[in-house]
mmCIF file of C-alpha atoms in Angstrom:
data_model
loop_
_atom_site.group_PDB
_atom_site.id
_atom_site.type_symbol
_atom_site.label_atom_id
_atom_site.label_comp_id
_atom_site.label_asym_id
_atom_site.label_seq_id
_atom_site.Cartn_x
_atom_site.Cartn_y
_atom_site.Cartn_z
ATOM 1 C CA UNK A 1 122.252 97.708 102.835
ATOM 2 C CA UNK A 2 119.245 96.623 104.183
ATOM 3 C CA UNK A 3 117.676 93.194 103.871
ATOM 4 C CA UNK A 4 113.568 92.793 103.983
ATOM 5 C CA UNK A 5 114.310 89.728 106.903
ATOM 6 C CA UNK A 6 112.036 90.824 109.779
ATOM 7 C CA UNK A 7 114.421 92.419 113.002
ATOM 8 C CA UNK A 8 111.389 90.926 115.398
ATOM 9 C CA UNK A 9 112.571 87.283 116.048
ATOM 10 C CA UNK A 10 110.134 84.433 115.605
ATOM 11 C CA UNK A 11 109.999 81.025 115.651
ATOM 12 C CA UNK A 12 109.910 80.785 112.105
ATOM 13 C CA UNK A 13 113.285 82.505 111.710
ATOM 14 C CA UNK A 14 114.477 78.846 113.029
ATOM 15 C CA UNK A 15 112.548 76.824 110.370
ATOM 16 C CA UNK A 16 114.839 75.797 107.586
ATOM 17 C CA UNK A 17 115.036 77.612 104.499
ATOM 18 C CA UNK A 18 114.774 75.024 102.177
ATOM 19 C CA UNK A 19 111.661 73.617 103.613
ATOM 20 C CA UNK A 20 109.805 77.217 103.881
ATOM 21 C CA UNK A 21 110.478 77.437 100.337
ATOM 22 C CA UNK A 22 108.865 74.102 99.885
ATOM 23 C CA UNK A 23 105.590 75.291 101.854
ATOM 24 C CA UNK A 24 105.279 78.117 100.249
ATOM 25 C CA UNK A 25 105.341 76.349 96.859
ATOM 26 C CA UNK A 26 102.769 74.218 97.327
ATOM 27 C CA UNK A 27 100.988 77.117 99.174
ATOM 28 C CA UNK A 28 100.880 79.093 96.560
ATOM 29 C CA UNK A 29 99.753 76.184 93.947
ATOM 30 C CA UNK A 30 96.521 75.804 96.968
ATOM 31 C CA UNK A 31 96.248 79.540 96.730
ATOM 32 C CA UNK A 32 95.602 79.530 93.149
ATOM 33 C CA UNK A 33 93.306 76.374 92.548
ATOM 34 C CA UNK A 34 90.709 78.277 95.347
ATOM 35 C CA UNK A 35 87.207 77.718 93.548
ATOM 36 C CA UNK A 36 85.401 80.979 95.302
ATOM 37 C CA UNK A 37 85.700 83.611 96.645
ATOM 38 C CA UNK A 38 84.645 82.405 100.304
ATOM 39 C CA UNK A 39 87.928 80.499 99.765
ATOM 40 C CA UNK A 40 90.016 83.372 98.829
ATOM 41 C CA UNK A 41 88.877 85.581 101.901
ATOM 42 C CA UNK A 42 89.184 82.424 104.224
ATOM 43 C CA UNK A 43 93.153 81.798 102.804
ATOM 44 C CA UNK A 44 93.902 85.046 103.141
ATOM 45 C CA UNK A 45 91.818 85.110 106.726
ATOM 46 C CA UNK A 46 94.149 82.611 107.730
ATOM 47 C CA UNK A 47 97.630 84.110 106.400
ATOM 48 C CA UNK A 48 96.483 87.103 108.641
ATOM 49 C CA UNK A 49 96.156 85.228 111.267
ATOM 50 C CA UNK A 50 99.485 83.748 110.911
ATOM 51 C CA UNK A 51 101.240 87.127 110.766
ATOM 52 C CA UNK A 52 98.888 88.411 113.625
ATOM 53 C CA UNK A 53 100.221 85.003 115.541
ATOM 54 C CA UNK A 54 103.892 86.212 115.039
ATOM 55 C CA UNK A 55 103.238 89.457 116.793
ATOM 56 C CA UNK A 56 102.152 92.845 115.847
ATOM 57 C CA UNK A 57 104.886 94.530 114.628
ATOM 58 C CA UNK A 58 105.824 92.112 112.583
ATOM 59 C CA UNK A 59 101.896 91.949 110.881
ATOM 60 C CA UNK A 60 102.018 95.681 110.393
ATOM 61 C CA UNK A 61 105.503 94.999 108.717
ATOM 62 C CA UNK A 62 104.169 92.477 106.212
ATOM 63 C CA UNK A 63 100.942 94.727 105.536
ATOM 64 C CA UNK A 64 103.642 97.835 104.380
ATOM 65 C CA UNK A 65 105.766 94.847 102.148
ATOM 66 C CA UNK A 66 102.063 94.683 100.493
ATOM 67 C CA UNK A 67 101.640 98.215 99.493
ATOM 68 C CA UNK A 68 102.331 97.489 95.691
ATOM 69 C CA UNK A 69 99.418 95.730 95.557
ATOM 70 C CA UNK A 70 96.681 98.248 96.137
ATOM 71 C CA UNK A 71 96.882 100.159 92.439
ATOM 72 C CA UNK A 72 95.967 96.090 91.190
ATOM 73 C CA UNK A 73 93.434 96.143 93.474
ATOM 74 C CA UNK A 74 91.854 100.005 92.701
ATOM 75 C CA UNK A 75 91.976 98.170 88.940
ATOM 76 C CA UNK A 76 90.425 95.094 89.867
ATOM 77 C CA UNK A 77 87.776 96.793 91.882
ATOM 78 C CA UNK A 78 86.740 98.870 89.262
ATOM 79 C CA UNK A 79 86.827 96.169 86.703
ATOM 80 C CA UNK A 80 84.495 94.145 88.226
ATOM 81 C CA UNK A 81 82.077 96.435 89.787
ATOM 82 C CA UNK A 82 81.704 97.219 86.328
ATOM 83 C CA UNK A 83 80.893 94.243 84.843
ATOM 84 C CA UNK A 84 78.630 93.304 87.937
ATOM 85 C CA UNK A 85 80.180 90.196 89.218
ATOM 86 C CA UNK A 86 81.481 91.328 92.309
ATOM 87 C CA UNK A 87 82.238 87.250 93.511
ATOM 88 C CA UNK A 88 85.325 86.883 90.963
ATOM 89 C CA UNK A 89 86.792 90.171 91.741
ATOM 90 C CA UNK A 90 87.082 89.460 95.387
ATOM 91 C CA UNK A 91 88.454 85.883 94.454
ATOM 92 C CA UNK A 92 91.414 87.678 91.922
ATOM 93 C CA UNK A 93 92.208 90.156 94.994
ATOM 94 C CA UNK A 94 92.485 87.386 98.271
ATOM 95 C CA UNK A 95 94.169 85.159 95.476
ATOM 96 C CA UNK A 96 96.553 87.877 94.604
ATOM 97 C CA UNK A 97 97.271 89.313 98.037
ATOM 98 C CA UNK A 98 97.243 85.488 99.832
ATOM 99 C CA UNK A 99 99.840 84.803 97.475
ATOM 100 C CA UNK A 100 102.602 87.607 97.428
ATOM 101 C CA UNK A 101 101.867 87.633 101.400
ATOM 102 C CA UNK A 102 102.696 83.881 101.641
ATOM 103 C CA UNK A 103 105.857 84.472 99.676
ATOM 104 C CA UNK A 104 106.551 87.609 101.773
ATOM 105 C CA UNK A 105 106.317 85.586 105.196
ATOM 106 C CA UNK A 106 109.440 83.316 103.982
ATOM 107 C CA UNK A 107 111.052 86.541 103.034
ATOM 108 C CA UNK A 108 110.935 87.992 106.026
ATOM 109 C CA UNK A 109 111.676 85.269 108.377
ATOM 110 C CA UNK A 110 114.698 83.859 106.307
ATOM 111 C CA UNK A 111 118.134 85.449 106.527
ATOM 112 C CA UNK A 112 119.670 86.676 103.492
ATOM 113 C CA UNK A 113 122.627 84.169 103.873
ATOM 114 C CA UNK A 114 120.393 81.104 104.750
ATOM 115 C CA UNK A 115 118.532 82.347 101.196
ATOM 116 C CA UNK A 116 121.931 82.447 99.384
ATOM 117 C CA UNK A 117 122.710 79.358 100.992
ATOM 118 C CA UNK A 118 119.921 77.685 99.138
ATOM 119 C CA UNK A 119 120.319 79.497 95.891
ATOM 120 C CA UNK A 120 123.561 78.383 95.748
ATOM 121 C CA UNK A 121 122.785 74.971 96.426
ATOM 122 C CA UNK A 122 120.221 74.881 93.340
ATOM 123 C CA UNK A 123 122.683 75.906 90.988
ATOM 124 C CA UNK A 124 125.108 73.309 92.176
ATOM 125 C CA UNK A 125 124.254 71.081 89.463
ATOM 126 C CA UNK A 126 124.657 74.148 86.736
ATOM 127 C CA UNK A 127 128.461 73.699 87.456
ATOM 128 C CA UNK A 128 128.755 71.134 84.733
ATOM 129 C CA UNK A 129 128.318 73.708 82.391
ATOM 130 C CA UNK A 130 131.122 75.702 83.620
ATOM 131 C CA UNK A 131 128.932 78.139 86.208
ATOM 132 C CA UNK A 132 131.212 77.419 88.898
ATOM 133 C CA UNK A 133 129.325 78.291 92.758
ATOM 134 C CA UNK A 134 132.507 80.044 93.440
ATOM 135 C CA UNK A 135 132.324 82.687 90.795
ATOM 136 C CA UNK A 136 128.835 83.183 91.663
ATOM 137 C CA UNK A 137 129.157 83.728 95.492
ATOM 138 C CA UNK A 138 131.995 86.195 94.138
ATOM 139 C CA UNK A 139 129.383 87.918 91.801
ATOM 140 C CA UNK A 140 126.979 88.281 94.386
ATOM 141 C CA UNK A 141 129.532 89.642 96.836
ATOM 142 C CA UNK A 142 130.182 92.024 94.299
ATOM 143 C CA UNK A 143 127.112 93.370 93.585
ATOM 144 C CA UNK A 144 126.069 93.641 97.822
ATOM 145 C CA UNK A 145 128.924 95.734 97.358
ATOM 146 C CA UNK A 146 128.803 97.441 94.122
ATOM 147 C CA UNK A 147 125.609 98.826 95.306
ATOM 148 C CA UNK A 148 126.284 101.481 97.970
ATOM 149 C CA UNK A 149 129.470 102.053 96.089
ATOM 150 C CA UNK A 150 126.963 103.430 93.239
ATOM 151 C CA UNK A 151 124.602 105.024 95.161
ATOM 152 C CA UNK A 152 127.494 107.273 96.894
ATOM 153 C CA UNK A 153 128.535 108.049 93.061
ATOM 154 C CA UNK A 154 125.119 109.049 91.559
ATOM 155 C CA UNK A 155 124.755 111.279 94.994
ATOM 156 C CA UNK A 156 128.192 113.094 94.291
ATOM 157 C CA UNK A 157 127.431 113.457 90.818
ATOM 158 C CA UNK A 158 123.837 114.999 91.946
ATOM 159 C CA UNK A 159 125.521 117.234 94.242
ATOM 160 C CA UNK A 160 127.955 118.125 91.959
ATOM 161 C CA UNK A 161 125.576 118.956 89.209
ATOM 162 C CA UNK A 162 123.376 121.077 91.621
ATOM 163 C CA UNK A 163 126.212 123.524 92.095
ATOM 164 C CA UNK A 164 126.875 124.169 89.085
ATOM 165 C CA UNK A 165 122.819 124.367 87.206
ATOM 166 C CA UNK A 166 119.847 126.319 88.687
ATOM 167 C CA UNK A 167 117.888 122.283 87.277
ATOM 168 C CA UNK A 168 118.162 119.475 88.359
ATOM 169 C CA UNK A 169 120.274 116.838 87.320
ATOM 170 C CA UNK A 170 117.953 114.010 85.873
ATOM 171 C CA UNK A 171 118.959 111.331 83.216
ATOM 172 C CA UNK A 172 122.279 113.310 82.234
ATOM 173 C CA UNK A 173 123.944 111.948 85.552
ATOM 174 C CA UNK A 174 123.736 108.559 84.372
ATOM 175 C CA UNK A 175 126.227 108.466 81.495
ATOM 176 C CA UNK A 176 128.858 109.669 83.855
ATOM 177 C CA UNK A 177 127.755 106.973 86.189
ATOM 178 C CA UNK A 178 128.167 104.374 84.100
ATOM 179 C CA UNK A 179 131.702 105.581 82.798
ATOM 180 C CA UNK A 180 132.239 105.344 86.669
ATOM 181 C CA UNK A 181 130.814 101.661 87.093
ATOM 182 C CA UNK A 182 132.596 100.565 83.796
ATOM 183 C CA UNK A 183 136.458 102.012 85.156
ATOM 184 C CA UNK A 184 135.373 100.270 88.716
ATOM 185 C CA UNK A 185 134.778 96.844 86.722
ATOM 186 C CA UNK A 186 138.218 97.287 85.061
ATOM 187 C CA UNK A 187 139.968 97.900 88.468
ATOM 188 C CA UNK A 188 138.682 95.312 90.283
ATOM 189 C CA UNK A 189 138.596 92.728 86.941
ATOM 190 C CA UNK A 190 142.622 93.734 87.329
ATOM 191 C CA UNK A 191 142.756 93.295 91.116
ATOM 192 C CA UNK A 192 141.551 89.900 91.384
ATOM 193 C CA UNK A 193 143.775 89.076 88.294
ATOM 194 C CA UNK A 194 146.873 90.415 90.651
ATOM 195 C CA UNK A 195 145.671 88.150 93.232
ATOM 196 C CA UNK A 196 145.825 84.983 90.798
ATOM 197 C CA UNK A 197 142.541 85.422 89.249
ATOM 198 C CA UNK A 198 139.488 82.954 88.646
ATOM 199 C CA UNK B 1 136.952 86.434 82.558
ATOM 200 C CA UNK B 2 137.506 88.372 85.425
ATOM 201 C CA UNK B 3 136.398 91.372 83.368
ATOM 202 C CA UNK B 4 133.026 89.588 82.066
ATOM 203 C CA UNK B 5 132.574 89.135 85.722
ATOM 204 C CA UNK B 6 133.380 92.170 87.224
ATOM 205 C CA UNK B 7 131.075 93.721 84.443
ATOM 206 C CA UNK B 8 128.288 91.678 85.113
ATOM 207 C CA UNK B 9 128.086 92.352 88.421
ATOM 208 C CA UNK B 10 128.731 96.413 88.061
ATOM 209 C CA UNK B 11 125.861 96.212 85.638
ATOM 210 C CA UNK B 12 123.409 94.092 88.097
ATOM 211 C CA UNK B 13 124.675 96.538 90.641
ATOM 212 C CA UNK B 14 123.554 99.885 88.392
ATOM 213 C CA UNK B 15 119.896 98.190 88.018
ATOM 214 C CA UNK B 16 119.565 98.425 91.405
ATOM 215 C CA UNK B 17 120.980 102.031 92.069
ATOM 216 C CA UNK B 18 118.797 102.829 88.455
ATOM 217 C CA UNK B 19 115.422 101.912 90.781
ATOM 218 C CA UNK B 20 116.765 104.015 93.669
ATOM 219 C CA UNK B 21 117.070 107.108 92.411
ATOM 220 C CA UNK B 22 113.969 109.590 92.591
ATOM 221 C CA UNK B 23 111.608 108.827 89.801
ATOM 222 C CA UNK B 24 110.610 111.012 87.400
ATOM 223 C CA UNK B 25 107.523 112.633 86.293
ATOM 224 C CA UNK B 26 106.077 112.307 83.199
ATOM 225 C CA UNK B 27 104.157 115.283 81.563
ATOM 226 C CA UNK B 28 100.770 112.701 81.610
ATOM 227 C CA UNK B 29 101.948 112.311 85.748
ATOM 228 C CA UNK B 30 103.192 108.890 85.100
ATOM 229 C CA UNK B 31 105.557 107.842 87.492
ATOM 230 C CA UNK B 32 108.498 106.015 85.871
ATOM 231 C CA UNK B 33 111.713 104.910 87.393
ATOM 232 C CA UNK B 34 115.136 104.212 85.904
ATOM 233 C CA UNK B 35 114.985 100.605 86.323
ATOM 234 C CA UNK B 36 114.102 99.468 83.122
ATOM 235 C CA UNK B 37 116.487 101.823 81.922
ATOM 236 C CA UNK B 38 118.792 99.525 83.676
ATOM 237 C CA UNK B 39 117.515 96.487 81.926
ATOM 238 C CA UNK B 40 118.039 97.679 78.332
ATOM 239 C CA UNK B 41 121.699 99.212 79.346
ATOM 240 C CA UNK B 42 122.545 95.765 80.323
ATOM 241 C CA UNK B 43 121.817 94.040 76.679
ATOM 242 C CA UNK B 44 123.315 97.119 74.618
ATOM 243 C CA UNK B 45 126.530 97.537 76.616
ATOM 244 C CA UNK B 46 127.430 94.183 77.566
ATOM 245 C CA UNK B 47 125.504 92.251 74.688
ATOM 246 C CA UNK B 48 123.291 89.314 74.873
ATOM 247 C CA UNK B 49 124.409 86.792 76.945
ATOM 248 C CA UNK B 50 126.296 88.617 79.555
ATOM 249 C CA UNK B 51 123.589 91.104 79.452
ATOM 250 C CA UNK B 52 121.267 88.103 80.544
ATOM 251 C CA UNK B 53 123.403 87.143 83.098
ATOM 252 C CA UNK B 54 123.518 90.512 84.509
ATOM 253 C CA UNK B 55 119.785 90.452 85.076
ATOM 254 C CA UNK B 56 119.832 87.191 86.300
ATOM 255 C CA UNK B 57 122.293 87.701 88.970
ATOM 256 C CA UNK B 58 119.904 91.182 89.812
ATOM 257 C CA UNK B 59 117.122 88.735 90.304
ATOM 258 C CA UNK B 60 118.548 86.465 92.524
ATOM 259 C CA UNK B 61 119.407 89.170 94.849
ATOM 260 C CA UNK B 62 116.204 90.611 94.854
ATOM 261 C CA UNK B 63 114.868 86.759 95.384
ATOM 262 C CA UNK B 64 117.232 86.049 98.127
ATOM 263 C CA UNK B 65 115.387 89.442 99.692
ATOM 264 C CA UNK B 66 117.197 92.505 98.624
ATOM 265 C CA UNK B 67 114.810 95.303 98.128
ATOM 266 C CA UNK B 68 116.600 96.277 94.807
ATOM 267 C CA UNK B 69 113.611 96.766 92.478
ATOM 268 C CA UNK B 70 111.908 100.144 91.799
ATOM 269 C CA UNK B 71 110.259 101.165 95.046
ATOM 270 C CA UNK B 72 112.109 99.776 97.275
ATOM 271 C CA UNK B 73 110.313 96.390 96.673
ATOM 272 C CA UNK B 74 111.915 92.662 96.832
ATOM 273 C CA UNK B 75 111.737 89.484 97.916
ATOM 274 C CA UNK B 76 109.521 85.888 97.067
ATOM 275 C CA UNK B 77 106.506 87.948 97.224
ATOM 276 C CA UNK B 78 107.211 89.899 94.088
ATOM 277 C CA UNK B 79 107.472 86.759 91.844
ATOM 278 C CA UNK B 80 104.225 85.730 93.294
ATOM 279 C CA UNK B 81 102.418 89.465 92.637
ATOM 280 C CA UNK B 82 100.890 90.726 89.343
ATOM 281 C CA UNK B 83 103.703 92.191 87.650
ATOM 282 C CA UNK B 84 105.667 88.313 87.463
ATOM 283 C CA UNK B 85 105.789 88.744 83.946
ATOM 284 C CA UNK B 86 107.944 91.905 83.782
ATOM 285 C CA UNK B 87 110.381 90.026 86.039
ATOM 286 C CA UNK B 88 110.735 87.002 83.911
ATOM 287 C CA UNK B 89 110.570 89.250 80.660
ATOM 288 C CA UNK B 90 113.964 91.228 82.278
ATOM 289 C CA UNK B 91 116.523 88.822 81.496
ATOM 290 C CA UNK B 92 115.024 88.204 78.442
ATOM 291 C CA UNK B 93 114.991 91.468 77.062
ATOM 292 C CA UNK B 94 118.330 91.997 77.835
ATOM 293 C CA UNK B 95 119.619 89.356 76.024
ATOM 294 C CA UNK B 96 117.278 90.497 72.783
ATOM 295 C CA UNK B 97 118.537 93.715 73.171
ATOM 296 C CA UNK B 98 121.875 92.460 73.315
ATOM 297 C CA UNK B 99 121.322 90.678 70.233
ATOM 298 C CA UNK B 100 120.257 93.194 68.026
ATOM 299 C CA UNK B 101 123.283 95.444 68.767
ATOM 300 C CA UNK B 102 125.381 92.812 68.417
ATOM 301 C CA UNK B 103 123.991 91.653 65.260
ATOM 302 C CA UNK B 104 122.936 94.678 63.386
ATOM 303 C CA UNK B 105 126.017 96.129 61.950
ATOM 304 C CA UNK B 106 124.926 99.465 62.369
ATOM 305 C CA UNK B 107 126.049 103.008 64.423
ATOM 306 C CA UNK B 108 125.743 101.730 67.375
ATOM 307 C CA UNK B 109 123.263 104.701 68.555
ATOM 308 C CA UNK B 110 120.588 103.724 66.123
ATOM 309 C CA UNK B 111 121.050 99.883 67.043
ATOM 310 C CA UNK B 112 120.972 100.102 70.502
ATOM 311 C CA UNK B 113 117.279 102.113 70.526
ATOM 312 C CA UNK B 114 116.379 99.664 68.239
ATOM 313 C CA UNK B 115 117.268 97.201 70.761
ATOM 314 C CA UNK B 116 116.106 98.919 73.646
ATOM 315 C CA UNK B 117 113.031 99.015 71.892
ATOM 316 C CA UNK B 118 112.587 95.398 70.834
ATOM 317 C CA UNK B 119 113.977 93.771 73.721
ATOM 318 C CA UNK B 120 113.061 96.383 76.201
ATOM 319 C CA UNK B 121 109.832 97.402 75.402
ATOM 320 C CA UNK B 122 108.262 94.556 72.923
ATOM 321 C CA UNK B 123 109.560 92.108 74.619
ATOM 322 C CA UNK B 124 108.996 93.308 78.531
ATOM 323 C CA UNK B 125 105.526 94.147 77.813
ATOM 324 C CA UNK B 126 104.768 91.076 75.960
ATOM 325 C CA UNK B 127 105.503 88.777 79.136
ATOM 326 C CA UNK B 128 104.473 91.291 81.621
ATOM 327 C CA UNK B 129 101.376 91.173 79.665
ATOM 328 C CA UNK B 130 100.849 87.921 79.845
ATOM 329 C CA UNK B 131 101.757 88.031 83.778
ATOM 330 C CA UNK B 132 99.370 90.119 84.382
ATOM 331 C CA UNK B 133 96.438 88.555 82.306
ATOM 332 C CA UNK B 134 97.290 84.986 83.830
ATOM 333 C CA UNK B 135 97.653 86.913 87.493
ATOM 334 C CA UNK B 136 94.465 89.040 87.265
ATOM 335 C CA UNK B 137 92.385 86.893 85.514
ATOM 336 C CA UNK B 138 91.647 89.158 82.450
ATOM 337 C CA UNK B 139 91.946 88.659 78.834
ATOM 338 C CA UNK B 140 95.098 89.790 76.699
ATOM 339 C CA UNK B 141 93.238 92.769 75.661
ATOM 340 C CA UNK B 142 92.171 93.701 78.788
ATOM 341 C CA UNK B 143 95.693 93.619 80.127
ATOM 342 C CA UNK B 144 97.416 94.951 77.937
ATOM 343 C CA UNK B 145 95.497 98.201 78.314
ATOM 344 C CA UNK B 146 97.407 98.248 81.928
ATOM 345 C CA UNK B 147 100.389 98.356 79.838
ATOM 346 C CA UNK B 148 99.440 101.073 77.508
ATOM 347 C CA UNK B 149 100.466 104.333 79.966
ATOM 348 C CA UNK B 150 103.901 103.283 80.233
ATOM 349 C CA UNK B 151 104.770 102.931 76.564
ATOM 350 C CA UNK B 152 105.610 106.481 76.110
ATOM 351 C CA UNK B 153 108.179 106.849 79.085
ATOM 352 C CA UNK B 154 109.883 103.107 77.653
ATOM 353 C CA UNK B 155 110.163 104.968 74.327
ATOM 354 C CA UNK B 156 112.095 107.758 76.055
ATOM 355 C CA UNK B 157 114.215 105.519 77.979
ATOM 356 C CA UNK B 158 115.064 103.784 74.597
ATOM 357 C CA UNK B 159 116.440 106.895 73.442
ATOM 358 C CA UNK B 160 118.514 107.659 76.774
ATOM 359 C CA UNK B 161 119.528 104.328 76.285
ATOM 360 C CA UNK B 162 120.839 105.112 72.916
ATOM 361 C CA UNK B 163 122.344 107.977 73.778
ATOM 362 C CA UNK B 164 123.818 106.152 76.980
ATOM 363 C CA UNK B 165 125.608 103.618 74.938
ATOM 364 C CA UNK B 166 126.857 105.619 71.932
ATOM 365 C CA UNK B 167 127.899 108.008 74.915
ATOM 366 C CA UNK B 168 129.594 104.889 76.309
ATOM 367 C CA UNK B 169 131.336 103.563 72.782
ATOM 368 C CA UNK B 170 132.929 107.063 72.681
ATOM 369 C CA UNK B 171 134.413 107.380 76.128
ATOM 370 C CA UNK B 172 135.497 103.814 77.015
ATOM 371 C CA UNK B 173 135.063 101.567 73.474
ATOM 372 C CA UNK B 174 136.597 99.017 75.016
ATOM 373 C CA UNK B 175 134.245 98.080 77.574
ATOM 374 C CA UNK B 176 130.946 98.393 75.429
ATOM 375 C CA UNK B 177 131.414 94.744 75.289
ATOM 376 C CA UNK B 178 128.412 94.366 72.911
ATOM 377 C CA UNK B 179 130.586 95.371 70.034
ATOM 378 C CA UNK B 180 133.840 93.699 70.798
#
């Protein structure tokens, strides 16, 4: 499966994880006290430049990771055209895209296990109440896993369904699938038991 | 607890393949996906707190940077974007949907869509609602009416989700864990 981590190396692949996070916090709290819009445009000005800094394909990258946005911004256009106060719109649409870009730039330059690393590490202290960090790194192993195990089901059950009906198979593939995924949670629930359980 | 665990993660693992497959088209040309879907099949099969946890281990994934959500989409920069609320209303209305079958001593068909319903389309909307009213600067009203095109796709998922899980308490009763 693929991970959104950027393939282009940078030097902010080397930056810690913990303290990206950290930036981007407080980033973000910056991003959202912004009193104009000259503000917004010059935040968001300045997050371009940071992904322009890091190299083109890597900008062009974090422009498509934005693509979401633009329906909020059609709607935010529109809104305040509308109501004639062009100055706030602009404000709500740097704010909104200087934000989820910000976040995106850790994203991208952090590794999915240096991310899990740090996860992990938060919920350290949850252990007390008997979520034990080993039975969630298991879980999440699981799931990386579970996932392309699934997808290769609903695709055989597609195919499956195609040969037999001139339709297409929509939301009737999906009880099968989860009798599928529930018989998969019993085997493995009874594998790891074999192997001395949790 | 192997099995809670091994369910849990098979269920955060079908949200994810939910969002993947090709969306559907609504008569109105709504786009919706299966993801939510997902969501409510978490609280009416596995019940309320595992149903939570489910979610919860889905969102950490997609945190860490898995694009598992709808689209293709993941990462920090979705918990920063306009549709927040949604995201914290998931695990949420799992576990209310969870609840309700659990608690409501009825077929389970009729109380799963009324969970599905409450948890996943009351209780979604109301904190992606407020998401997107504290995120776009509009008033409740005003957001809400972003909300308003989706309702009738939710209320179909309800049903599949109905269907799903009575489908489910019939062909492996055992591991509809809502009612066990």
């Amino acid at each position: 499966m693929l991970t959104l981590t950027s393939p282009v190396e940078t030097p902010l692949h080397h930056w810690p994880a913990g303290a990206k996070l950290l930036l981007v916090a407080a980033g973000t709290m910056v991003i959202f006290a912004l009193p104009d819009w000259r503000w917004g445009l010059g935040a968001l000005a300045l997050i371009a430049a940071g992904y322009l800094a890091l190299g083109q394909d890597f900008a062009r990258t974090g422009l498509r990771l934005l693509r979401p946005l633009w329906p909020f911004l059609l709607v935010l256009a529109v809104w305040h055209l509308w109501l004639q106060e062009p100055g706030r719109g602009v404000l709500l649409a740097s704010r909104m895209f200087a934000a989820v870009a910000l976040a995106n730039l850790v994203t991208m330059t952090t590794r999915l296990d240096a991310m899990m690393a740090v996860i992990q590490r938060l919920l350290t202290p949850l252990a007390r109440f008997g979520l034990r960090p080993e039975v969630v790194a298991l879980s999440i192993a699981l799931v990386i896993r579970f996932v392309p195990v699934l997808l290769d089901k609903a695709t055989q059950l597609r195919q499956s369904w195609r040969a037999r009906s001139p339709k297409t198979a929509a939301a009737s593939i999906i009880l099968p699938l989860a009798v599928l995924a529930l018989d998969d949670a019993d085997h493995v629930a009874e594998a790891l038991r074999a192997r001395g359980g949790l | 607890m192997e099995r809670n665990i091994t369910h849990i993660a098979l269920f955060a693992a079908l949200i994810a393949v939910l969002g993947l497959v090709p969306k559907i088209d609504l008569i109105s040309g709504v786009p919706i996906t299966a993801q939510s879907l997902g969501i409510m099949l978490c609280g009416t099969v596995l019940g309320a707190r595992r149903g939570a946890l489910a979610v919860l281990l889905f969102l950490g994934l997609v945190a860490a940077g898995l694009p598992l959500l709808s689209g293709g989409r993941g990462g920090l920069g979705v918990f920063a974007g306009p549709s927040v609320g949604y995201l914290v209303g998931f695990p949420i209305a799992a576990f209310v949907a969870g609840l309700v079958v659990e608690r409501w001593k009825v077929s389970i068909g009729i109380a799963s869509f009324a969970g599905a319903v409450l948890g996943g389309i009351v209780v979604m909307h109301i904190f992606g609602i407020i998401g997107m009213s504290i995120m776009l600067g509009k008033s409740l009203t005003e957001a809400a009416m972003l909300a308003v095109p989706f309702i009738a796709g939710d209320l179909l998922k309800s049903g599949l989700a109905a269907g799903i899980t009575r489908g489910l308490a019939r062909a492996r009763p055992a591991s509809v864990l809502s009612r066990n």
